[in-house]
Amino acid sequence: MPQAFFAEAMSRCRTTAGEPLLVDDRLPVLRAGAALGLCTLHISTPDLLADRLRSLVHGHAEPTGAL
C-alpha cells in the first residue's frame, strides 16, 4: 500500500524517484519508499525532527556533529 501511495504522489508531482527526500520515523514506510528508489532519511522520533526544524526555521540552528 505505501508503495502505491508514493508512486501516485511522484506521478502527480511530476518527479522521478531520485529527486524527493522521504523523512520518517517508521522503518516500514522508509523501506517502501526506498523500494521505489526514493532517497530516505530516518529520524528516530517525530519530536527530534520537530526540534531540529524549529531551530532551522527560527534561525537558531547549531551544528549537530556526527549523527
mmCIF file of C-alpha atoms in Angstrom, residues 1-53:
data_model
loop_
_atom_site.group_PDB
_atom_site.id
_atom_site.type_symbol
_atom_site.label_atom_id
_atom_site.label_comp_id
_atom_site.label_asym_id
_atom_site.label_seq_id
_atom_site.Cartn_x
_atom_site.Cartn_y
_atom_site.Cartn_z
ATOM 1 C CA MET A 1 0.000 0.000 0.000
ATOM 2 C CA PRO A 2 2.688 2.617 0.843
ATOM 3 C CA GLN A 3 4.427 1.929 -2.470
ATOM 4 C CA ALA A 4 1.236 2.701 -4.398
ATOM 5 C CA PHE A 5 0.856 5.923 -2.427
ATOM 6 C CA PHE A 6 4.408 7.074 -3.174
ATOM 7 C CA ALA A 7 4.143 6.091 -6.835
ATOM 8 C CA GLU A 8 0.943 8.133 -7.174
ATOM 9 C CA ALA A 9 2.457 11.091 -5.301
ATOM 10 C CA MET A 10 5.514 11.130 -7.581
ATOM 11 C CA SER A 11 3.285 10.914 -10.642
ATOM 12 C CA ARG A 12 1.146 13.845 -9.519
ATOM 13 C CA CYS A 13 4.208 15.923 -8.629
ATOM 14 C CA ARG A 14 5.862 15.043 -11.942
ATOM 15 C CA THR A 15 9.052 13.978 -10.239
ATOM 16 C CA THR A 16 11.347 10.999 -10.504
ATOM 17 C CA ALA A 17 12.302 8.719 -7.634
ATOM 18 C CA GLY A 18 15.789 10.153 -7.099
ATOM 19 C CA GLU A 19 14.602 13.725 -6.513
ATOM 20 C CA PRO A 20 12.409 13.711 -3.373
ATOM 21 C CA LEU A 21 13.631 13.010 0.137
ATOM 22 C CA LEU A 22 11.387 10.865 2.321
ATOM 23 C CA VAL A 23 11.812 11.632 6.025
ATOM 24 C CA ASP A 24 10.056 9.403 8.532
ATOM 25 C CA ASP A 25 10.466 7.633 11.844
ATOM 26 C CA ARG A 26 8.802 4.413 10.649
ATOM 27 C CA LEU A 27 11.129 1.881 9.043
ATOM 28 C CA PRO A 28 8.400 0.120 7.005
ATOM 29 C CA VAL A 29 7.486 3.446 5.382
ATOM 30 C CA LEU A 30 11.133 4.143 4.585
ATOM 31 C CA ARG A 31 11.578 0.648 3.138
ATOM 32 C CA ALA A 32 8.567 1.142 0.871
ATOM 33 C CA GLY A 33 9.935 4.443 -0.382
ATOM 34 C CA ALA A 34 13.435 3.034 -0.848
ATOM 35 C CA ALA A 35 11.998 0.154 -2.882
ATOM 36 C CA LEU A 36 10.759 2.780 -5.354
ATOM 37 C CA GLY A 37 14.162 4.467 -5.436
ATOM 38 C CA LEU A 38 13.345 7.382 -3.132
ATOM 39 C CA CYS A 39 16.112 8.892 -1.038
ATOM 40 C CA THR A 40 15.271 8.273 2.613
ATOM 41 C CA LEU A 41 16.227 9.735 5.965
ATOM 42 C CA HIS A 42 15.362 8.003 9.242
ATOM 43 C CA ILE A 43 14.583 10.257 12.178
ATOM 44 C CA SER A 44 14.173 8.175 15.317
ATOM 45 C CA THR A 45 11.289 10.227 16.747
ATOM 46 C CA PRO A 46 8.969 12.892 15.354
ATOM 47 C CA ASP A 47 9.955 15.155 18.256
ATOM 48 C CA LEU A 48 13.592 15.074 17.172
ATOM 49 C CA LEU A 49 12.677 16.217 13.682
ATOM 50 C CA ALA A 50 10.374 18.934 15.025
ATOM 51 C CA ASP A 51 13.103 20.268 17.325
ATOM 52 C CA ARG A 52 15.666 20.419 14.535
ATOM 53 C CA LEU A 53 13.262 22.031 12.079
#
